[in-house]
């Protein structure tokens, strides 16, 4: 199986601070992967390098054999941790924008999901609550037929019911050939849907394992995380 | 039947058990069609890959049959369903017997307790 994402000696420093140090990693196709680590462990840095928003200090990252750039942006659908929707836009405008930007965007799928949330195409984004905006953003990202979805903290800011909705959206739109990488520290909520987990701490890779392997040892991912990251 | 999943055992194994229970209890009668992997995964809120793995195991056991074009259905072989039911019952009883032995009960004592309790239940 060709890896969809591969890191070789990936290192990123910000001045004297090492955000990532010597990460070696391979992620295969057709999986839901959890990128797990405490706050400040390097999760977002790793995702930002994969989306070409940051460049590595040394080492490299490859997506489907390519360096992050124009080619990879066509196949990677990215949900940043921040809200980037323009408040003056209507839902219809943002759908139009995604359609213009991404060849693989499926507007019917997006409209259908928005309808189910009772969000109208005429709604102005500034009238939506924070949680609803996050859902809209996720719907846009999941409506692309990408090969790799990079979701940075998709469930961080929302209530438990909305969390369930978001996880259902991820499962429901998941294409078995695509890989979904979810970064989060809310492990208990996501562990049911993960195939594979990656633990990182202080910029280092601590563990990369299938979830079944962890559970076959009679442990939950949440339990193992607490063991590994005991303060 | 709600899908209750324990955090410290592989999910696919728990899904297999749950689906077997649904078959034995008649939620999915012999010969009936199973929902798609995606729908089942959504219902149980698990990863479709995991559901796929569980269904593949049930298929290997012969309880589920995959049709090339029309999805999956439960076997019509009621003998096989009956055997599965007996196997699960035997597993449960042997677990029970082990516990009773740990409590220091002899075979005859166990039997007499069971007989007594069955009478009580019948009222």
Coordinates of C-alpha atoms in Angstrom, one line a residue:
Chain A
X1 CA 0.0 0.0 0.0
X2 CA 1.4 3.4 -1.0
X3 CA 1.5 5.8 1.8
X4 CA -0.7 8.9 1.3
X5 CA 1.4 10.8 3.8
X6 CA 5.0 10.2 4.7
X7 CA 7.4 12.1 7.0
X8 CA 11.1 11.5 6.9
X9 CA 13.2 13.2 9.6
X10 CA 10.7 16.0 9.7
X11 CA 11.9 18.8 11.9
X12 CA 10.6 22.3 12.5
X13 CA 12.1 24.9 14.7
X14 CA 10.8 28.3 15.7
X15 CA 13.9 30.2 16.9
X16 CA 15.3 28.2 19.8
X17 CA 12.1 26.1 20.1
X18 CA 11.8 22.7 18.5
X19 CA 8.1 22.3 17.4
X20 CA 8.8 19.0 15.6
X21 CA 11.9 16.9 15.9
X22 CA 12.8 14.1 13.6
X23 CA 9.4 12.7 12.9
X24 CA 9.3 9.6 10.8
X25 CA 5.9 8.4 9.9
X26 CA 3.9 6.6 7.2
X27 CA 0.1 6.8 6.9
X28 CA -1.6 4.5 4.4
X29 CA -4.7 5.0 2.3
X30 CA -8.3 4.2 3.5
X31 CA -8.0 4.9 7.2
X32 CA -9.2 7.2 9.8
X33 CA -6.2 8.3 11.8
X34 CA -6.1 10.2 15.1
X35 CA -3.2 12.6 15.6
X36 CA -3.2 12.8 19.3
X37 CA -1.2 14.8 21.8
X38 CA -1.5 17.3 24.6
X39 CA -1.7 21.0 23.9
X40 CA 1.4 22.3 22.3
X41 CA 2.7 18.9 21.2
X42 CA 3.1 19.9 17.5
X43 CA -0.1 18.6 16.0
X44 CA -1.0 21.8 14.3
X45 CA 2.6 22.4 13.1
X46 CA 2.6 19.0 11.4
X47 CA -0.7 19.7 9.7
X48 CA 0.4 23.2 8.6
X49 CA 3.6 21.7 7.0
X50 CA 1.4 19.1 5.2
X51 CA -0.7 21.9 3.8
X52 CA 2.3 24.0 2.7
X53 CA 1.4 26.8 5.2
X54 CA 4.8 26.2 6.9
X55 CA 8.0 24.8 5.5
X56 CA 10.1 22.3 7.3
X57 CA 13.4 23.3 8.9
X58 CA 14.9 20.0 7.8
X59 CA 13.6 16.6 6.7
X60 CA 10.6 16.3 4.4
X61 CA 6.9 15.5 4.1
X62 CA 5.4 13.8 1.1
X63 CA 1.8 13.5 0.2
X64 CA 1.0 10.8 -2.4
X65 CA 4.7 11.1 -3.4
X66 CA 4.6 14.9 -3.8
X67 CA 6.0 17.8 -1.8
X68 CA 3.3 20.0 -0.4
X69 CA 2.3 22.6 -3.0
X70 CA -0.2 23.1 -5.8
X71 CA -0.3 19.4 -6.7
X72 CA -1.1 18.3 -3.1
X73 CA -3.7 21.1 -2.5
X74 CA -5.8 19.4 -5.2
X75 CA -6.0 16.2 -3.3
X76 CA -5.9 17.5 0.3
X77 CA -9.0 18.9 2.0
X78 CA -8.0 21.0 5.1
X79 CA -10.0 22.1 8.0
X80 CA -7.9 24.7 10.0
X81 CA -8.4 25.1 13.7
X82 CA -9.5 28.7 13.1
X83 CA -12.7 29.9 11.5
X84 CA -11.8 31.5 8.2
X85 CA -15.2 32.2 6.8
X86 CA -15.9 35.8 5.9
X87 CA -18.7 37.2 7.9
X88 CA -20.2 39.4 5.2
X89 CA -20.8 36.3 3.0
X90 CA -23.9 34.4 2.6
X91 CA -23.8 30.6 2.7
X92 CA -24.5 30.6 -1.0
X93 CA -21.4 32.7 -1.6
X94 CA -19.1 30.5 0.3
X95 CA -20.4 27.4 -1.6
X96 CA -19.8 29.3 -4.8
X97 CA -16.3 30.1 -3.7
X98 CA -15.5 26.5 -2.9
X99 CA -16.9 25.5 -6.3
X100 CA -14.6 28.0 -8.0
X101 CA -11.6 26.9 -6.0
X102 CA -11.8 23.2 -5.9
X103 CA -12.5 20.9 -8.9
X104 CA -13.5 18.1 -6.6
X105 CA -16.1 20.1 -4.6
X106 CA -19.6 18.6 -4.7
X107 CA -22.0 21.5 -4.1
X108 CA -25.1 19.2 -4.1
X109 CA -23.6 17.2 -1.3
X110 CA -22.9 20.4 0.7
X111 CA -26.4 21.9 0.1
X112 CA -27.9 18.6 1.1
X113 CA -26.0 18.5 4.4
X114 CA -26.7 22.2 5.2
X115 CA -30.4 21.6 4.5
X116 CA -30.5 18.9 7.1
X117 CA -29.1 21.4 9.6
X118 CA -31.8 23.9 8.7
X119 CA -29.2 26.3 7.4
X120 CA -30.5 28.2 4.4
X121 CA -28.3 29.3 1.4
X122 CA -29.5 32.8 2.1
X123 CA -28.2 32.9 5.7
X124 CA -25.5 35.4 6.4
X125 CA -22.5 33.8 8.0
X126 CA -22.4 36.5 10.7
X127 CA -25.9 35.5 11.9
X128 CA -24.7 31.9 12.6
X129 CA -23.5 30.8 16.0
X130 CA -19.9 29.8 16.5
X131 CA -20.8 26.1 16.7
X132 CA -22.9 26.4 13.5
X133 CA -20.1 28.1 11.7
X134 CA -17.8 25.3 12.6
X135 CA -20.3 22.8 11.3
X136 CA -20.6 24.8 8.0
X137 CA -16.8 24.8 7.7
X138 CA -16.7 21.0 8.2
X139 CA -19.5 20.4 5.7
X140 CA -17.5 22.4 3.1
X141 CA -14.3 20.5 3.8
X142 CA -16.1 17.1 3.7
X143 CA -17.9 17.9 0.5
X144 CA -14.7 17.7 -1.5
X145 CA -13.9 14.3 -2.9
X146 CA -10.3 14.5 -1.6
X147 CA -7.8 11.8 -1.0
X148 CA -6.6 13.2 2.3
X149 CA -8.6 15.1 4.8
X150 CA -6.7 17.0 7.4
X151 CA -9.0 18.0 10.2
X152 CA -7.4 20.2 12.9
X153 CA -9.4 20.0 16.1
X154 CA -12.8 19.5 14.4
X155 CA -14.6 18.9 17.7
X156 CA -12.7 21.3 19.9
X157 CA -15.1 24.1 20.3
X158 CA -18.5 22.4 20.2
X159 CA -21.0 20.8 22.6
X160 CA -21.2 17.0 22.9
X161 CA -24.3 16.7 20.7
X162 CA -22.6 18.7 18.0
X163 CA -19.6 16.5 18.4
X164 CA -21.7 13.5 17.6
X165 CA -23.0 15.3 14.6
X166 CA -19.5 16.1 13.4
X167 CA -18.3 12.6 13.9
X168 CA -21.3 11.2 12.0
X169 CA -20.6 13.6 9.2
X170 CA -17.1 12.4 9.0
X171 CA -18.2 8.7 9.0
X172 CA -21.1 9.4 6.6
X173 CA -19.0 11.1 4.0
X174 CA -16.0 8.9 4.3
X175 CA -14.8 7.3 1.1
X176 CA -13.1 4.0 1.8
X177 CA -10.1 5.0 -0.4
X178 CA -9.5 8.3 1.3
X179 CA -7.6 8.9 4.5
X180 CA -8.9 11.2 7.3
X181 CA -6.4 12.6 9.8
X182 CA -8.1 14.1 12.8
X183 CA -6.0 16.0 15.3
X184 CA -7.5 16.3 18.8
X185 CA -6.9 16.0 22.5
X186 CA -10.5 14.8 23.1
X187 CA -9.6 11.2 22.6
X188 CA -12.6 9.6 24.4
X189 CA -15.0 11.2 21.9
X190 CA -13.1 10.0 18.7
X191 CA -11.6 6.7 19.6
X192 CA -14.6 4.7 18.4
X193 CA -14.1 5.9 14.8
X194 CA -10.3 5.6 14.5
X195 CA -8.4 2.8 12.7
X196 CA -5.0 4.1 13.7
X197 CA -3.5 6.5 16.3
X198 CA -0.4 8.6 16.4
X199 CA 0.8 10.0 19.7
X200 CA 3.1 13.0 19.6
X201 CA 4.5 14.9 22.6
X202 CA 6.9 17.9 22.6
X203 CA 7.4 17.5 18.9
X204 CA 8.4 13.8 19.0
X205 CA 6.6 10.8 17.8
X206 CA 5.7 8.6 20.8
X207 CA 3.6 5.9 19.3
X208 CA 2.0 4.8 16.0
X209 CA -0.3 1.9 16.3
X210 CA -3.6 0.4 15.1
X211 CA -6.4 0.9 17.6
X212 CA -7.2 -2.8 17.5
X213 CA -3.7 -3.6 18.7
X214 CA -4.1 -1.3 21.7
X215 CA -7.5 -2.8 22.6
X216 CA -6.2 -6.3 22.2
X217 CA -4.0 -5.6 25.1
X218 CA -7.1 -4.7 27.1
X219 CA -6.5 -1.0 27.0
X220 CA -8.5 1.9 25.6
X221 CA -6.8 4.6 23.6
X222 CA -8.0 7.1 26.1
X223 CA -6.5 5.0 29.0
X224 CA -3.2 4.5 27.1
X225 CA -3.0 8.2 26.4
X226 CA -3.4 9.0 30.1
X227 CA -0.7 6.5 30.9
X228 CA 1.8 7.8 28.3
X229 CA 1.2 11.5 29.1
X230 CA 0.8 11.3 32.9
X231 CA 1.8 14.7 34.3
Chain B
X1 CA -30.9 -2.8 20.5
X2 CA -28.4 0.0 21.4
X3 CA -24.8 -0.5 20.4
X4 CA -22.9 -0.4 23.6
X5 CA -19.2 -0.6 23.1
X6 CA -16.7 -1.1 25.8
X7 CA -13.5 0.9 25.5
X8 CA -11.0 -1.9 26.4
X9 CA -11.8 -4.5 23.8
X10 CA -11.4 -4.5 20.0
X11 CA -14.5 -2.9 18.5
X12 CA -14.8 -5.4 15.6
X13 CA -15.1 -8.2 18.1
X14 CA -17.9 -6.4 20.0
X15 CA -19.7 -5.6 16.7
X16 CA -19.5 -9.3 15.7
X17 CA -21.2 -10.2 19.1
X18 CA -23.8 -7.5 18.7
X19 CA -24.8 -8.5 15.2
X20 CA -24.9 -12.2 16.2
X21 CA -27.3 -11.3 19.0
X22 CA -29.4 -9.3 16.6
X23 CA -29.6 -12.4 14.4
X24 CA -30.4 -14.8 17.2
X25 CA -33.1 -12.5 18.7
X26 CA -34.8 -12.2 15.4
X27 CA -34.0 -8.5 14.7
X28 CA -32.6 -9.9 11.5
X29 CA -34.5 -13.1 10.7
X30 CA -32.9 -15.8 8.5
X31 CA -32.7 -14.8 4.9
X32 CA -33.4 -11.1 5.6
X33 CA -31.3 -8.3 4.1
X34 CA -28.6 -6.5 6.1
X35 CA -28.3 -2.7 5.9
X36 CA -25.2 -1.4 4.0
X37 CA -21.8 -1.2 5.8
X38 CA -22.1 2.6 5.8
X39 CA -25.6 2.6 7.3
X40 CA -24.6 0.0 10.0
X41 CA -21.4 2.0 10.8
X42 CA -23.4 5.1 11.1
X43 CA -26.0 3.4 13.4
X44 CA -23.2 2.1 15.6
X45 CA -21.2 5.3 15.3
X46 CA -18.1 3.4 14.3
X47 CA -15.6 3.5 11.5
X48 CA -16.9 1.8 8.3
X49 CA -13.6 -0.1 8.0
X50 CA -14.3 -1.6 11.4
X51 CA -17.8 -2.6 10.5
X52 CA -16.5 -4.1 7.3
X53 CA -14.1 -6.2 9.3
X54 CA -16.8 -7.4 11.6
X55 CA -19.0 -8.4 8.6
X56 CA -16.2 -10.2 6.9
X57 CA -15.7 -12.3 10.1
X58 CA -19.4 -13.1 10.2
X59 CA -19.2 -14.0 6.5
X60 CA -16.3 -16.4 7.2
X61 CA -18.4 -18.1 9.9
X62 CA -21.2 -18.4 7.3
X63 CA -23.8 -16.4 9.2
X64 CA -23.8 -13.7 6.6
X65 CA -23.8 -14.2 2.9
X66 CA -22.5 -11.5 0.5
X67 CA -24.3 -11.3 -2.8
X68 CA -22.4 -9.9 -5.7
X69 CA -24.9 -7.2 -6.6
X70 CA -27.4 -6.9 -3.9
X71 CA -25.5 -6.4 -0.6
X72 CA -25.5 -8.8 2.3
X73 CA -28.2 -11.0 3.9
X74 CA -28.5 -13.4 6.8
X75 CA -28.0 -17.1 6.1
X76 CA -31.2 -19.1 5.5
X77 CA -29.6 -22.1 7.1
X78 CA -31.6 -22.2 10.4
X79 CA -29.5 -25.2 11.5
X80 CA -26.4 -23.0 11.5
X81 CA -28.2 -20.3 13.5
X82 CA -29.3 -22.9 16.0
X83 CA -25.7 -24.2 16.3
X84 CA -24.4 -20.7 16.9
X85 CA -27.1 -20.2 19.6
X86 CA -26.0 -23.4 21.3
X87 CA -22.4 -22.4 21.1
X88 CA -23.0 -19.1 22.8
X89 CA -25.1 -20.8 25.5
X90 CA -22.3 -23.3 26.1
X91 CA -19.8 -20.4 26.4
X92 CA -22.0 -18.6 28.9
X93 CA -22.5 -21.8 31.0
X94 CA -18.9 -22.7 31.1
X95 CA -18.1 -19.1 32.2
X96 CA -20.7 -19.6 35.0
X97 CA -19.3 -23.0 36.0
X98 CA -15.8 -21.5 36.3
X99 CA -17.1 -18.8 38.6
X100 CA -19.0 -21.3 40.7
X101 CA -15.9 -23.5 41.0
X102 CA -13.9 -20.5 42.2
X103 CA -16.6 -20.0 44.9
X104 CA -15.9 -23.6 45.9
X105 CA -19.1 -25.3 44.8
X106 CA -19.2 -29.0 43.8
X107 CA -21.0 -30.2 40.7
X108 CA -24.0 -31.6 42.6
X109 CA -24.4 -28.4 44.6
X110 CA -24.4 -26.3 41.4
X111 CA -27.0 -28.5 39.9
X112 CA -29.3 -28.3 42.9
X113 CA -29.1 -24.5 43.0
X114 CA -30.0 -24.3 39.4
X115 CA -32.9 -26.7 39.7
X116 CA -34.2 -24.8 42.8
X117 CA -33.9 -21.5 41.0
X118 CA -35.7 -22.7 37.9
X119 CA -38.6 -23.9 40.1
X120 CA -38.7 -20.5 41.7
X121 CA -38.8 -18.7 38.4
X122 CA -41.6 -20.9 37.2
X123 CA -43.4 -19.7 40.3

